[in-house]
Amino acid sequence: MMQRQMGELLRLGSLALRMLFDAPYKSLGTLVGVIISVFLMAQQASLLLGILGRVTSFVDASGVDIWITSLATESTDATGSLPASKVGAVAGTPGVAWAAPVVQGQGKVTRPDGVQENVKVLGVEPPRYAGLPRTLGPGTTAEALRGSGRIFLNWSDRQTFADAQPGDRIEINGRAGVVAGFFQGVNPHNPFYYVFANIDDARALAGFPQDRVTYIAVGIVPGERVQDVQARLEARIPDALVKTRAELRAMEKRFFLVRTPVGVLFGMGTVVAALIGAAIVAVTLYSTAVDRARDYGTLKAIGARQRQILQLLMLQAWIFFAAGYLVGITVFFLVRFHFPELAMATPPRLVVGVAAAAFASCTLASLVAVRRVLLFDPAIVFRA
Amino acid sequence: MLDRSIALEGRGVGKVFGAGDLAVRALYPTDIQIRRGEVLVIMGPSGSGKTTLLSILGLVLTPSEGEVLVGGRDVSAATPDELAILRRDRVGFVFQQFNLLPSLSALENVAVPLLLAGAPRGERVARAARALDLVGMAGKQGATPRLLSGGQQQRVAIARALVNDAPVLLCDEPTASLDGRTGQGILATLRELATGEERAVVIVTHDDRVLPIADRLVHVIDGKVVDTLLQLQQGAP
């Protein structure tokens, strides 16, 4: 049964394709519309995913299992603080392998050209350096932070700081920090540079109180369920926010999407791109169908069943989808390849999602033409 | 008793378009039989109802009253899909404007009814080539309609009507778009199909040149079949 239907679809597929060549300019217009729609959908969604990935890059890069912070904290861009004394209570909780304080302060960093920009100074505690990205720059070890006044710079910020090398001095809040190495994997989408220092230097650079911490980073005992440990921590320190890495990541995204117009902008862009594609396909297929009323009437008169007419039009819409998607997504990847600095993420779900959206928009758009053609009276063929 | 020589029959078929005060009667109840091997010509002025009669006989228009019998079977209760299959298998259409699909070659155009019937590619090609050969178009298989003259396009259209071995050919003004000589050639072909292939051929026309190939002539005026004249076949022109 299935095989027979596939056979019929294939037979009609060749007819559907050939009929598209009867109106080459309209078909080309439809194809260009689908290509633009696919490209825009992919580009908008990719930028959104890329930016969201950057928003959570600090959380993702650290490898910490559980983050504890103030109840007032909304995201890593809007943090409160906790008493440093909580670290001991956390460390003593069953299931916790280790707990380490992390401080986060802000200030101004002076670029080599004299311009001052915002910087986030993160302080991590030796010997574990919890909170420090797991991927460090070439030749950098965490131990390089142990000496006084040392900082790690983001590997991707080297150019801004005149191709900074270990030993170079960088001014933060009027104090000098010595570049001791580099970290990687943190490319935040906010107007801050990130630097890491040991916790005492970070407090000094950012003017952060000695008796407070921004986060307590927690590693759990192997074999423990993270949710179980989280529940115990919540019970032990109810006046703090206890988040798993995944929860903090979700919180970061939510904060970003709600507090900035980026989510709406790119989300709407993706939807509008899909709608534009659907509208172009709908209008051109409909107009082609009306222009070709006599051809469809002829097909009906010589024996095409309604189902076959439906299949014919659907196949035409799917031909536009297949060709348009192939070209559109290729152009998108070419752009992505040529502009690697853009915050574009291309996970497999993006490729599949855009395909599904383009398929749905072409299919739905074809229904307008399908409805019109199914209503054609085959007797139209006898009218001059 | 079923008369197998009758390929198509209308019993009391009539048509009213619209309803109530806006109702317009296009065809009064009419009895008509079309026999295998005969050429029936339907003539009448524009708007007289002859195309309505042809559309009803061709199963593309449902009559308001009466019934159509195809090969002796009443098709009044047939579903739209069943009617489509009957049209595909039992009736061949030849149109005034040829109605070929422009992007398909002559062979592919002729093969469309077979494609709709689900015939495999090899069979489609072989039967379409045979049908083209029958109408003298064997050498033009690969030509698209724009490369063919009006007469050649009409021959391709006739081949398309024949390809499913339909016993009935319904022709709507088949010579109207053709010059005199080409029209004569088409009429000769239709006559030959009736005589040689035992097909029932119905021709709706204004063109008096058709009369020499007719076995019977029906006049339709103001929706009424006013006379049915029996004629002696005078052979192909």
Short mmCIF file of C-alpha atoms in Angstrom, two decimals, chain A residues 8-20 285 292 295-300 304-320 366 369-370 373-374, chain B residues 101 104 112 115-116:
data_model
loop_
_atom_site.label_atom_id
_atom_site.label_comp_id
_atom_site.label_asym_id
_atom_site.label_seq_id
_atom_site.Cartn_x
_atom_site.Cartn_y
_atom_site.Cartn_z
CA GLU A 8 2.26 7.19 -7.51
CA LEU A 9 3.94 10.15 -5.84
CA LEU A 10 7.13 9.56 -7.82
CA ARG A 11 5.19 9.32 -11.09
CA LEU A 12 3.31 12.53 -10.32
CA GLY A 13 6.54 14.12 -9.09
CA SER A 14 7.96 14.23 -12.60
CA LEU A 15 4.74 15.81 -13.89
CA ALA A 16 4.71 18.32 -11.02
CA LEU A 17 8.30 19.32 -11.76
CA ARG A 18 7.69 19.69 -15.50
CA MET A 19 4.60 21.82 -14.89
CA LEU A 20 6.73 24.24 -12.87
CA LEU A 285 1.35 29.08 -6.24
CA ARG A 292 -3.38 27.47 -15.25
CA ASP A 295 -4.52 22.87 -17.47
CA TYR A 296 -5.91 21.67 -14.15
CA GLY A 297 -9.38 21.50 -15.70
CA THR A 298 -7.92 19.39 -18.51
CA LEU A 299 -6.23 17.07 -16.03
CA LYS A 300 -9.52 16.65 -14.21
CA ALA A 304 -7.16 13.05 -12.59
CA ARG A 305 -8.78 12.36 -9.22
CA GLN A 306 -8.98 15.06 -6.57
CA ARG A 307 -6.31 13.25 -4.57
CA GLN A 308 -3.96 13.31 -7.53
CA ILE A 309 -4.52 17.04 -8.06
CA LEU A 310 -3.83 17.55 -4.35
CA GLN A 311 -0.64 15.48 -4.60
CA LEU A 312 0.44 17.40 -7.69
CA LEU A 313 0.19 20.77 -5.93
CA MET A 314 1.74 19.47 -2.72
CA LEU A 315 4.63 18.02 -4.69
CA GLN A 316 5.19 21.37 -6.37
CA ALA A 317 5.29 23.05 -2.95
CA TRP A 318 7.73 20.39 -1.72
CA ILE A 319 9.93 20.82 -4.78
CA PHE A 320 10.15 24.53 -3.90
CA SER A 366 0.19 25.41 -0.92
CA ALA A 369 -3.77 26.99 -4.16
CA VAL A 370 -5.02 23.47 -3.42
CA VAL A 373 -7.77 24.16 -7.78
CA LEU A 374 -9.95 21.53 -6.15
CA LEU B 101 0.56 20.82 -21.25
CA LEU B 104 5.65 18.23 -21.92
CA VAL B 112 -0.64 11.73 -19.12
CA LEU B 115 0.32 8.23 -15.79
CA LEU B 116 -2.90 9.14 -13.96
#
